[in-house]
Amino acid sequence: MGMIIQGATGDWEVVIGMEVHAQVTSKSKLFSGSATEYGAEQNSQVSFVDAAMPGMLPVINEKAVEQAVRTGLGLKAKINKHSVFDRKNYFYADLPQGYQISQFLQPIVGEGVITIDLKDGETREIGITRLHLEQDAGKSIHDQHPSMSLVDLNRSGIALMEIVSDPDLRSPEEAAAYIKKLRSILRYLGTCDGNMEEGSMRADVNVSVRRPGEPFGTRCEMKNINSVRFIQQAIIYEANRQVDILEAGGTVDQETRLYDSVEGETRSMRSKEEAHDYRYFPDPDLLPLEFDDAFIEKIRADLPELPDDKKARFVNDLGITAYDAGVLVAEKEIADFFEAVAKGRDAKLSANWVIGELFGNLNRTGKSLSDSPVSADSLGELIDLIKDGTISNRIAKEVFEEMFETGKAAEAIVEEKGLKQVSDTGAIEAAIDEVIAANQDKVAEYRGGKDKLFGFFVGQVMKATGGKANPGVVNQLLRPKLDG
Amino acid sequence: MSLDKATVAKVANLARIRVEEKDLEPLAAELNSILGWVEQLGEVDTENTAPMTSVADMQLRWRTDEISDGGYQEDIVANAPGHEDGFFAVPKVIE
Amino acid sequence: MSDLTRLTIAEARDGLAAGKFSAVELTAAHITSMDAARGLNAYITETPEKAVEMATASDQRRAQGTVGKMEGIPLAIKDLFCTKDTLTTAASHILDGFKPKYESTVTTNLWNEGAVMLGKVNLDEFAMGSSNETSFYGNVVNPWRRQTDDQPLVPGGSSGGSASAVAAYTAMGATGTDTGGSIRQPAAFTGIVGMKPTYGRCSRWGVVAFASSLDQAGPMTRSVRDAAIMLEAMAGFDPKDSTSVDMDVPNFEAALTGDIKGLKVGIPKEYRLDSVPAEIQSLWDKGIEWLKAAGAEIVEISLPHTKYALPSYYIIAPAEASSNLARYDGVRYGLRVEGKDLADMYSRTRAEGFGSEVQRRLLIGTYALSAGYYDAYYLKAQKVRARIAEDFNTAFKEVDTILTPTAPSAAFAFGEKSGGDPLEMYLNDVFTVPASLAGLPGISLPAGLSGDGLPLGLQLLGRPFDEETVIRTAGVLEEAAEFTAKPSDWWRG
Ligand SMILES: [Mg+2]
Ligand SMILES: [Zn+2]
């Protein structure tokens, strides 16, 4: 559902397009052999090429090409077997060459599509305009020296995929769903780690407003936003700002704006705007990038099952609700965990345990799945104990808490604490007799037609057995005895 | 197509070359003379000609993804007119 | 001992092998000669200590039986090649104090073959020029003078320092780079041999870039044989340069068979320009006769787009340069002129750091790529370039090599062409630029003297990666021309 802003003069619809810069997962940079790892000492992962020393030349990393194609296939996009690297010329302190090697007219990947998941299991298709490969810039630090900015080129030359969406998004929620889905796909593919805090994924968000059904309005671009929450906040602020201008009879200037997450506002970056003329031209140090169908097919054959397909399978083959399936496939790690639990077991029960108990406890303790004290195997064993009647569902929850706290196996805890369910008819019969004897008045009422009291007796029997009696067996034996 | 002073100033700014006001006019004249001479390219029929994209008849070679370079911070900043603790130092950029 | 500096590389190689003299002696002779020739201003940086050190190591290698193709041969290196820990300037103020922490592939190849570095030689700033009048380090003087006057003459450009150093016997050979004729034209002006190999034959890694799609390194020597020997040492596949061609380097010297019987030599009719002096036309005709006499078949050919080569070159080269030279911004190396902010620092640094010819070309190039003009200038020029390359392709279906003059004039005096109109200077490259645009191999060799006693060159062009035919034909021409004139050594201090 789109976001509608009600102005005094009528409704305004919000239109959003995104350009996401995703860092390609690779050991070395796009055009040089230096490392890409995050957090290294300044200028320690810089080659003479990355520092644009005189006479240095780019040589392309095959992994970056592969990853771009892989991502393109994951986005069901057109793969261009012939693409061209261009130079985008501009001066900036963290751009040592004075140009960024990028792809302009002929990108490696063309049009594709992403299905985003909205509330209530609703989905929407968002168009992908293109994906191209380009170099990242370095990083300037402005707050470490009183009069100087300090430049670190460790990031300079790292391979990025710029993934551009069509202006198909209509609300901050859709924008959030888009970026989450894109991140999920990239992680499934292993082409980007999606770590927004470390800057492996940043979004340029284009926002405009219009009267519903009318042509697009003038857009503003907010660059380099690195959290889903900030993206949503920036859209809300910016859309309202534009509506205010238009409602007051003004016009929106097309410009680049900075989102200030501290102030919660967007600000003009006109200083950076002046004389934008990137003078793109094919990089004469490189030849066109070319590969054949066999190269593409080899990558295609190696694609993992992607979240949409996985979700469909969970729903259709495993009988899981669309909502639960959506939760389980959002992260590949979760889906893998779930599948390990559910293997050879009741899938719905497994899903309930993963989403309910496991996630509940992880959330409560602020842990991520990767440091869960309960492994998929041991959660599976717990479910087995429920299934074979060793413990009841209620006891199982107790056991799980213990497992989560101590990391012990389910069986060990059940054994240790003597939680094994009692199915022995003799013992249960004895307990029933005891309960009946102690509650003769209630027995009379029951026999007088007050059927509802049956539950009371079950409860009493369970209590008498310390909760360990098998409820099925209790039911079976209790009824004839009460009926007399 | 003829360059005026303002265009020369704009181009000089794009190229980040400071040009004194008094030099704009003579520069415009020089550049116009060169560009005027270049105009003769218009005589060549290039309707069905693709622009030259590579001089050598070959395909782009790909490098294997290995860490084979970097790790020499000192050499990277050795020639810098301004450096500080392994960083390059430039006049403060205000965003 | 006779003057060792007068030997060719091939002769020195034989002398060293026979133990007639050592590399240290050979180098010492050249250091003395280099000292005496300071008036020519050929060197920006002399590295005599390094030279002696390298020569000593060379003698030791020889004693141990390891001998490279250029073992013990002292060379001058154009100051466009990055040399580790040795000042590298591109003859520009903007590279003040720059000592690279790396060595270019071409010079690495030469040192691996045993060559010795005498120093870094002057050039037009960033190789932009045809007369060596744009260097921050001053003009290079041509060792040749007219018979009629004592006026100092230009050595040609941009590899003017290389040409002058070799012609004045201060080095046995020099590296050059050729973007639009920068090896061939100065070779012609100084009476030496200069060869630009096929684009992709020599690695561009570590060579300060001027125009990436045109730049090629090549040898400048005093004989065709020397050029063959030196090119073989310089050339080779380099995985660090994406435009370097993965191809074996032939034994170029072996191409000098002296036999060109049946070889088809093309004479492009479009190169007969009215503006070219009669003595150059007649030297060309002589060249045709020499080749004919040696058994070659002369074929008139047409290269219809020749006329458009210069204007397209003067868009493409500046456009690429405007981007290649963006890295000189005062941040990571070289000159920095402080300003009120970063942008101001950039524009002051670049205004002071670049000379006027470089600035002019950067502005033209920036304009040619800018919004609204890209199609009309850069794209159009690249299309015309494709047609020029096509012309050569067609011609080379019919002929094996092409013979032309190298330059439309002999060496001229300082200021003669660098006064007002830059176009006058640009026209100097009229015969060399077309092959550069097409990436073809070409050689210039001295073939005669002008009326006032200055050397004139003839140029041979070949098919891509067929340097061997070019060298073989050049060898025959060299022998027929019997060019033995030498400049008087007025410069010796
Ligand atoms: Mg953007
Ligand atoms: Zn981008």
PDB file of C-alpha atoms in Angstrom, chain C residues 17-255:
ATOM      1  CA  ALA C  17      82.057 -10.381 -25.056  1.00  0.00           C
ATOM      2  CA  ALA C  18      85.587 -10.437 -26.407  1.00  0.00           C
ATOM      3  CA  GLY C  19      86.848  -8.815 -23.204  1.00  0.00           C
ATOM      4  CA  LYS C  20      88.211  -5.786 -25.042  1.00  0.00           C
ATOM      5  CA  PHE C  21      86.752  -3.524 -22.386  1.00  0.00           C
ATOM      6  CA  SER C  22      84.552  -3.836 -19.350  1.00  0.00           C
ATOM      7  CA  ALA C  23      81.072  -2.547 -18.695  1.00  0.00           C
ATOM      8  CA  VAL C  24      82.577  -0.233 -16.096  1.00  0.00           C
ATOM      9  CA  GLU C  25      84.912   1.241 -18.714  1.00  0.00           C
ATOM     10  CA  LEU C  26      82.109   1.566 -21.220  1.00  0.00           C
ATOM     11  CA  THR C  27      79.930   3.278 -18.646  1.00  0.00           C
ATOM     12  CA  ALA C  28      82.731   5.570 -17.496  1.00  0.00           C
ATOM     13  CA  ALA C  29      83.250   6.741 -21.074  1.00  0.00           C
ATOM     14  CA  HIS C  30      79.576   7.625 -21.302  1.00  0.00           C
ATOM     15  CA  ILE C  31      79.566   9.403 -17.959  1.00  0.00           C
ATOM     16  CA  THR C  32      82.424  11.565 -19.222  1.00  0.00           C
ATOM     17  CA  SER C  33      80.530  12.242 -22.413  1.00  0.00           C
ATOM     18  CA  MET C  34      77.343  13.029 -20.461  1.00  0.00           C
ATOM     19  CA  ASP C  35      79.267  15.534 -18.358  1.00  0.00           C
ATOM     20  CA  ALA C  36      80.693  17.200 -21.434  1.00  0.00           C
ATOM     21  CA  ALA C  37      77.306  17.515 -23.097  1.00  0.00           C
ATOM     22  CA  ARG C  38      75.465  19.331 -20.313  1.00  0.00           C
ATOM     23  CA  GLY C  39      74.961  22.239 -22.674  1.00  0.00           C
ATOM     24  CA  LEU C  40      72.421  20.150 -24.566  1.00  0.00           C
ATOM     25  CA  ASN C  41      70.280  19.870 -21.447  1.00  0.00           C
ATOM     26  CA  ALA C  42      69.368  16.329 -22.439  1.00  0.00           C
ATOM     27  CA  TYR C  43      69.374  14.938 -18.903  1.00  0.00           C
ATOM     28  CA  ILE C  44      67.062  15.975 -16.098  1.00  0.00           C
ATOM     29  CA  THR C  45      68.696  13.635 -13.627  1.00  0.00           C
ATOM     30  CA  GLU C  46      72.125  12.058 -14.066  1.00  0.00           C
ATOM     31  CA  THR C  47      72.717   8.895 -12.078  1.00  0.00           C
ATOM     32  CA  PRO C  48      76.455   8.221 -12.507  1.00  0.00           C
ATOM     33  CA  GLU C  49      76.848   6.370  -9.204  1.00  0.00           C
ATOM     34  CA  LYS C  50      73.990   4.088  -9.984  1.00  0.00           C
ATOM     35  CA  ALA C  51      75.462   3.575 -13.457  1.00  0.00           C
ATOM     36  CA  VAL C  52      78.843   2.506 -12.085  1.00  0.00           C
ATOM     37  CA  GLU C  53      77.160   0.234  -9.574  1.00  0.00           C
ATOM     38  CA  MET C  54      75.066  -1.408 -12.281  1.00  0.00           C
ATOM     39  CA  ALA C  55      78.072  -1.702 -14.607  1.00  0.00           C
ATOM     40  CA  THR C  56      80.115  -3.319 -11.853  1.00  0.00           C
ATOM     41  CA  ALA C  57      77.351  -5.824 -11.250  1.00  0.00           C
ATOM     42  CA  SER C  58      77.203  -6.438 -14.987  1.00  0.00           C
ATOM     43  CA  ASP C  59      80.916  -7.241 -15.134  1.00  0.00           C
ATOM     44  CA  GLN C  60      80.457  -9.620 -12.237  1.00  0.00           C
ATOM     45  CA  ARG C  61      77.580 -11.381 -13.966  1.00  0.00           C
ATOM     46  CA  ARG C  62      79.650 -11.702 -17.085  1.00  0.00           C
ATOM     47  CA  ALA C  63      82.495 -13.166 -15.089  1.00  0.00           C
ATOM     48  CA  GLN C  64      80.053 -15.746 -13.801  1.00  0.00           C
ATOM     49  CA  GLY C  65      78.844 -16.494 -17.302  1.00  0.00           C
ATOM     50  CA  THR C  66      75.430 -14.859 -17.156  1.00  0.00           C
ATOM     51  CA  VAL C  67      74.943 -12.458 -20.032  1.00  0.00           C
ATOM     52  CA  GLY C  68      71.702 -10.659 -20.878  1.00  0.00           C
ATOM     53  CA  LYS C  69      70.732  -9.264 -24.262  1.00  0.00           C
ATOM     54  CA  MET C  70      71.808  -5.770 -23.227  1.00  0.00           C
ATOM     55  CA  GLU C  71      74.561  -6.800 -20.848  1.00  0.00           C
ATOM     56  CA  GLY C  72      76.639  -3.791 -19.802  1.00  0.00           C
ATOM     57  CA  ILE C  73      75.026  -1.373 -22.280  1.00  0.00           C
ATOM     58  CA  PRO C  74      74.593   2.134 -20.826  1.00  0.00           C
ATOM     59  CA  LEU C  75      71.235   3.741 -21.602  1.00  0.00           C
ATOM     60  CA  ALA C  76      69.365   6.964 -21.047  1.00  0.00           C
ATOM     61  CA  ILE C  77      65.797   6.635 -19.803  1.00  0.00           C
ATOM     62  CA  LYS C  78      63.086   9.058 -20.834  1.00  0.00           C
ATOM     63  CA  ASP C  79      61.856  10.709 -17.658  1.00  0.00           C
ATOM     64  CA  LEU C  80      58.385   9.388 -18.286  1.00  0.00           C
ATOM     65  CA  PHE C  81      59.403   5.908 -17.090  1.00  0.00           C
ATOM     66  CA  CYS C  82      59.051   5.442 -13.340  1.00  0.00           C
ATOM     67  CA  THR C  83      62.362   4.366 -11.852  1.00  0.00           C
ATOM     68  CA  LYS C  84      62.394   3.182  -8.276  1.00  0.00           C
ATOM     69  CA  ASP C  85      63.751   5.731  -5.795  1.00  0.00           C
ATOM     70  CA  THR C  86      65.030   7.907  -8.648  1.00  0.00           C
ATOM     71  CA  LEU C  87      63.370  11.241  -9.346  1.00  0.00           C
ATOM     72  CA  THR C  88      60.741  10.869 -12.053  1.00  0.00           C
ATOM     73  CA  THR C  89      59.338  14.133 -13.368  1.00  0.00           C
ATOM     74  CA  ALA C  90      57.602  13.769 -16.749  1.00  0.00           C
ATOM     75  CA  ALA C  91      59.399  17.131 -17.202  1.00  0.00           C
ATOM     76  CA  SER C  92      56.610  18.710 -15.211  1.00  0.00           C
ATOM     77  CA  HIS C  93      56.690  21.010 -12.208  1.00  0.00           C
ATOM     78  CA  ILE C  94      53.700  19.115 -10.866  1.00  0.00           C
ATOM     79  CA  LEU C  95      55.787  16.016 -10.154  1.00  0.00           C
ATOM     80  CA  ASP C  96      58.284  17.939  -8.038  1.00  0.00           C
ATOM     81  CA  GLY C  97      60.329  15.615  -5.926  1.00  0.00           C
ATOM     82  CA  PHE C  98      58.484  12.468  -6.943  1.00  0.00           C
ATOM     83  CA  LYS C  99      60.535   9.346  -6.352  1.00  0.00           C
ATOM     84  CA  PRO C 100      58.454   6.308  -7.270  1.00  0.00           C
ATOM     85  CA  LYS C 101      58.554   3.247  -5.065  1.00  0.00           C
ATOM     86  CA  TYR C 102      58.287   1.049  -8.138  1.00  0.00           C
ATOM     87  CA  GLU C 103      60.033   0.441 -11.432  1.00  0.00           C
ATOM     88  CA  SER C 104      58.308   0.442 -14.812  1.00  0.00           C
ATOM     89  CA  THR C 105      58.032  -2.906 -16.578  1.00  0.00           C
ATOM     90  CA  VAL C 106      60.021  -1.746 -19.607  1.00  0.00           C
ATOM     91  CA  THR C 107      62.979  -0.522 -17.538  1.00  0.00           C
ATOM     92  CA  THR C 108      62.755  -3.644 -15.358  1.00  0.00           C
ATOM     93  CA  ASN C 109      63.016  -5.714 -18.538  1.00  0.00           C
ATOM     94  CA  LEU C 110      66.064  -3.728 -19.631  1.00  0.00           C
ATOM     95  CA  TRP C 111      67.830  -4.093 -16.269  1.00  0.00           C
ATOM     96  CA  ASN C 112      66.998  -7.794 -16.274  1.00  0.00           C
ATOM     97  CA  GLU C 113      68.815  -8.008 -19.606  1.00  0.00           C
ATOM     98  CA  GLY C 114      71.864  -6.355 -18.081  1.00  0.00           C
ATOM     99  CA  ALA C 115      71.487  -2.725 -19.226  1.00  0.00           C
ATOM    100  CA  VAL C 116      72.918   0.151 -17.199  1.00  0.00           C
ATOM    101  CA  MET C 117      71.075   3.386 -16.367  1.00  0.00           C
ATOM    102  CA  LEU C 118      72.983   6.636 -16.948  1.00  0.00           C
ATOM    103  CA  GLY C 119      70.138   8.934 -16.046  1.00  0.00           C
ATOM    104  CA  LYS C 120      66.709  10.268 -16.809  1.00  0.00           C
ATOM    105  CA  VAL C 121      66.335  12.343 -19.935  1.00  0.00           C
ATOM    106  CA  ASN C 122      64.319  15.413 -20.739  1.00  0.00           C
ATOM    107  CA  LEU C 123      61.139  15.548 -22.761  1.00  0.00           C
ATOM    108  CA  ASP C 124      58.201  17.759 -23.530  1.00  0.00           C
ATOM    109  CA  GLU C 125      56.107  18.108 -20.394  1.00  0.00           C
ATOM    110  CA  PHE C 126      54.017  14.923 -20.078  1.00  0.00           C
ATOM    111  CA  ALA C 127      55.224  14.090 -23.596  1.00  0.00           C
ATOM    112  CA  MET C 128      53.024  16.835 -25.026  1.00  0.00           C
ATOM    113  CA  GLY C 129      54.990  18.533 -27.738  1.00  0.00           C
ATOM    114  CA  SER C 130      56.974  18.056 -30.917  1.00  0.00           C
ATOM    115  CA  SER C 131      60.011  20.203 -30.217  1.00  0.00           C
ATOM    116  CA  ASN C 132      60.958  19.700 -26.583  1.00  0.00           C
ATOM    117  CA  GLU C 133      60.174  23.315 -25.802  1.00  0.00           C
ATOM    118  CA  THR C 134      57.557  22.601 -23.131  1.00  0.00           C
ATOM    119  CA  SER C 135      59.730  20.982 -20.449  1.00  0.00           C
ATOM    120  CA  PHE C 136      59.717  22.537 -16.991  1.00  0.00           C
ATOM    121  CA  TYR C 137      63.426  21.689 -17.007  1.00  0.00           C
ATOM    122  CA  GLY C 138      64.166  23.779 -20.083  1.00  0.00           C
ATOM    123  CA  ASN C 139      64.664  23.171 -23.774  1.00  0.00           C
ATOM    124  CA  VAL C 140      66.750  20.306 -25.044  1.00  0.00           C
ATOM    125  CA  VAL C 141      69.214  21.310 -27.727  1.00  0.00           C
ATOM    126  CA  ASN C 142      69.781  19.307 -30.881  1.00  0.00           C
ATOM    127  CA  PRO C 143      73.480  18.408 -31.358  1.00  0.00           C
ATOM    128  CA  TRP C 144      73.043  19.142 -35.071  1.00  0.00           C
ATOM    129  CA  ARG C 145      73.393  22.651 -36.442  1.00  0.00           C
ATOM    130  CA  ARG C 146      72.711  24.084 -39.840  1.00  0.00           C
ATOM    131  CA  GLN C 147      75.770  24.646 -42.011  1.00  0.00           C
ATOM    132  CA  THR C 148      74.564  28.187 -42.505  1.00  0.00           C
ATOM    133  CA  ASP C 149      74.228  29.422 -38.939  1.00  0.00           C
ATOM    134  CA  ASP C 150      74.928  28.603 -35.285  1.00  0.00           C
ATOM    135  CA  GLN C 151      71.364  28.925 -34.124  1.00  0.00           C
ATOM    136  CA  PRO C 152      70.450  26.223 -31.640  1.00  0.00           C
ATOM    137  CA  LEU C 153      67.858  23.840 -33.026  1.00  0.00           C
ATOM    138  CA  VAL C 154      65.130  21.782 -31.439  1.00  0.00           C
ATOM    139  CA  PRO C 155      65.719  18.009 -31.178  1.00  0.00           C
ATOM    140  CA  GLY C 156      62.057  17.290 -31.921  1.00  0.00           C
ATOM    141  CA  GLY C 157      59.694  15.902 -29.360  1.00  0.00           C
ATOM    142  CA  SER C 158      58.535  14.672 -27.152  1.00  0.00           C
ATOM    143  CA  SER C 159      61.460  12.257 -26.717  1.00  0.00           C
ATOM    144  CA  GLY C 160      63.898  15.099 -27.416  1.00  0.00           C
ATOM    145  CA  GLY C 161      66.198  14.347 -24.502  1.00  0.00           C
ATOM    146  CA  SER C 162      66.446  10.710 -25.583  1.00  0.00           C
ATOM    147  CA  ALA C 163      67.204  11.720 -29.162  1.00  0.00           C
ATOM    148  CA  SER C 164      69.760  14.325 -28.225  1.00  0.00           C
ATOM    149  CA  ALA C 165      71.473  12.041 -25.696  1.00  0.00           C
ATOM    150  CA  VAL C 166      71.897   9.273 -28.275  1.00  0.00           C
ATOM    151  CA  ALA C 167      72.850  11.576 -31.145  1.00  0.00           C
ATOM    152  CA  ALA C 168      75.485  13.261 -28.961  1.00  0.00           C
ATOM    153  CA  TYR C 169      77.011   9.921 -27.910  1.00  0.00           C
ATOM    154  CA  THR C 170      76.170  10.326 -24.247  1.00  0.00           C
ATOM    155  CA  ALA C 171      74.221   7.058 -24.272  1.00  0.00           C
ATOM    156  CA  MET C 172      74.267   4.013 -26.562  1.00  0.00           C
ATOM    157  CA  GLY C 173      70.520   4.015 -26.707  1.00  0.00           C
ATOM    158  CA  ALA C 174      67.552   5.542 -24.975  1.00  0.00           C
ATOM    159  CA  THR C 175      64.009   4.624 -24.230  1.00  0.00           C
ATOM    160  CA  GLY C 176      61.393   6.794 -25.859  1.00  0.00           C
ATOM    161  CA  THR C 177      57.642   6.861 -25.905  1.00  0.00           C
ATOM    162  CA  ASP C 178      55.565   7.578 -28.934  1.00  0.00           C
ATOM    163  CA  THR C 179      51.994   8.833 -28.737  1.00  0.00           C
ATOM    164  CA  GLY C 180      51.700  10.627 -32.061  1.00  0.00           C
ATOM    165  CA  GLY C 181      55.278  10.455 -33.322  1.00  0.00           C
ATOM    166  CA  SER C 182      57.302  11.250 -30.223  1.00  0.00           C
ATOM    167  CA  ILE C 183      59.961   8.622 -30.972  1.00  0.00           C
ATOM    168  CA  ARG C 184      60.049   8.807 -34.750  1.00  0.00           C
ATOM    169  CA  GLN C 185      60.046  12.582 -35.257  1.00  0.00           C
ATOM    170  CA  PRO C 186      62.897  13.410 -32.824  1.00  0.00           C
ATOM    171  CA  ALA C 187      64.853  10.461 -34.247  1.00  0.00           C
ATOM    172  CA  ALA C 188      64.508  12.053 -37.685  1.00  0.00           C
ATOM    173  CA  PHE C 189      65.524  15.480 -36.349  1.00  0.00           C
ATOM    174  CA  THR C 190      68.694  14.129 -34.731  1.00  0.00           C
ATOM    175  CA  GLY C 191      69.812  11.613 -37.343  1.00  0.00           C
ATOM    176  CA  ILE C 192      69.181   8.474 -35.305  1.00  0.00           C
ATOM    177  CA  VAL C 193      66.880   5.448 -35.494  1.00  0.00           C
ATOM    178  CA  GLY C 194      63.639   5.454 -33.528  1.00  0.00           C
ATOM    179  CA  MET C 195      61.130   2.675 -33.431  1.00  0.00           C
ATOM    180  CA  LYS C 196      57.566   2.625 -32.165  1.00  0.00           C
ATOM    181  CA  PRO C 197      56.423  -0.983 -31.872  1.00  0.00           C
ATOM    182  CA  THR C 198      52.834  -2.157 -32.256  1.00  0.00           C
ATOM    183  CA  TYR C 199      50.484  -0.910 -29.549  1.00  0.00           C
ATOM    184  CA  GLY C 200      50.470  -3.670 -26.928  1.00  0.00           C
ATOM    185  CA  ARG C 201      54.019  -4.881 -27.607  1.00  0.00           C
ATOM    186  CA  CYS C 202      55.675  -2.971 -24.746  1.00  0.00           C
ATOM    187  CA  SER C 203      54.021  -2.683 -21.373  1.00  0.00           C
ATOM    188  CA  ARG C 204      52.703   0.715 -20.356  1.00  0.00           C
ATOM    189  CA  TRP C 205      52.883  -0.212 -16.657  1.00  0.00           C
ATOM    190  CA  GLY C 206      54.955   2.346 -14.822  1.00  0.00           C
ATOM    191  CA  VAL C 207      55.108   4.764 -17.728  1.00  0.00           C
ATOM    192  CA  VAL C 208      53.496   8.104 -16.899  1.00  0.00           C
ATOM    193  CA  ALA C 209      50.389   8.105 -19.070  1.00  0.00           C
ATOM    194  CA  PHE C 210      49.680  10.766 -21.667  1.00  0.00           C
ATOM    195  CA  ALA C 211      47.045   9.161 -23.923  1.00  0.00           C
ATOM    196  CA  SER C 212      46.452   5.558 -22.938  1.00  0.00           C
ATOM    197  CA  SER C 213      45.156   4.291 -26.266  1.00  0.00           C
ATOM    198  CA  LEU C 214      48.171   5.695 -28.116  1.00  0.00           C
ATOM    199  CA  ASP C 215      51.208   5.582 -25.809  1.00  0.00           C
ATOM    200  CA  GLN C 216      53.880   3.026 -26.732  1.00  0.00           C
ATOM    201  CA  ALA C 217      57.450   2.731 -25.569  1.00  0.00           C
ATOM    202  CA  GLY C 218      60.229   2.035 -28.025  1.00  0.00           C
ATOM    203  CA  PRO C 219      63.997   2.184 -28.559  1.00  0.00           C
ATOM    204  CA  MET C 220      66.055   5.105 -29.878  1.00  0.00           C
ATOM    205  CA  THR C 221      69.462   4.055 -31.138  1.00  0.00           C
ATOM    206  CA  ARG C 222      72.108   4.801 -33.720  1.00  0.00           C
ATOM    207  CA  SER C 223      71.416   1.816 -35.963  1.00  0.00           C
ATOM    208  CA  VAL C 224      68.548  -0.378 -37.036  1.00  0.00           C
ATOM    209  CA  ARG C 225      70.299  -3.416 -35.570  1.00  0.00           C
ATOM    210  CA  ASP C 226      70.573  -1.655 -32.237  1.00  0.00           C
ATOM    211  CA  ALA C 227      66.882  -0.818 -32.343  1.00  0.00           C
ATOM    212  CA  ALA C 228      66.108  -4.490 -32.954  1.00  0.00           C
ATOM    213  CA  ILE C 229      68.318  -5.616 -30.060  1.00  0.00           C
ATOM    214  CA  MET C 230      66.928  -3.051 -27.662  1.00  0.00           C
ATOM    215  CA  LEU C 231      63.284  -3.549 -28.619  1.00  0.00           C
ATOM    216  CA  GLU C 232      63.607  -7.250 -27.992  1.00  0.00           C
ATOM    217  CA  ALA C 233      64.837  -6.485 -24.480  1.00  0.00           C
ATOM    218  CA  MET C 234      62.103  -3.934 -23.770  1.00  0.00           C
ATOM    219  CA  ALA C 235      59.127  -5.808 -25.161  1.00  0.00           C
ATOM    220  CA  GLY C 236      57.077  -8.620 -23.721  1.00  0.00           C
ATOM    221  CA  PHE C 237      53.754  -9.583 -22.261  1.00  0.00           C
ATOM    222  CA  ASP C 238      52.887  -7.932 -18.976  1.00  0.00           C
ATOM    223  CA  PRO C 239      49.865  -9.149 -17.006  1.00  0.00           C
ATOM    224  CA  LYS C 240      49.810  -5.810 -15.178  1.00  0.00           C
ATOM    225  CA  ASP C 241      48.801  -3.991 -18.376  1.00  0.00           C
ATOM    226  CA  SER C 242      45.385  -5.008 -19.723  1.00  0.00           C
ATOM    227  CA  THR C 243      46.354  -3.766 -23.183  1.00  0.00           C
ATOM    228  CA  SER C 244      49.619  -5.713 -23.287  1.00  0.00           C
ATOM    229  CA  VAL C 245      49.438  -8.511 -25.818  1.00  0.00           C
ATOM    230  CA  ASP C 246      50.245 -12.043 -24.745  1.00  0.00           C
ATOM    231  CA  MET C 247      52.549 -12.962 -27.574  1.00  0.00           C
ATOM    232  CA  ASP C 248      56.100 -14.211 -27.819  1.00  0.00           C
ATOM    233  CA  VAL C 249      58.718 -11.605 -28.604  1.00  0.00           C
ATOM    234  CA  PRO C 250      60.542 -12.636 -31.771  1.00  0.00           C
ATOM    235  CA  ASN C 251      64.273 -12.416 -32.219  1.00  0.00           C
ATOM    236  CA  PHE C 252      64.096  -9.052 -33.950  1.00  0.00           C
ATOM    237  CA  GLU C 253      67.773  -8.960 -34.799  1.00  0.00           C
ATOM    238  CA  ALA C 254      67.353 -12.153 -36.771  1.00  0.00           C
ATOM    239  CA  ALA C 255      64.891 -10.312 -38.998  1.00  0.00           C
TER     240      ALA C 255
END
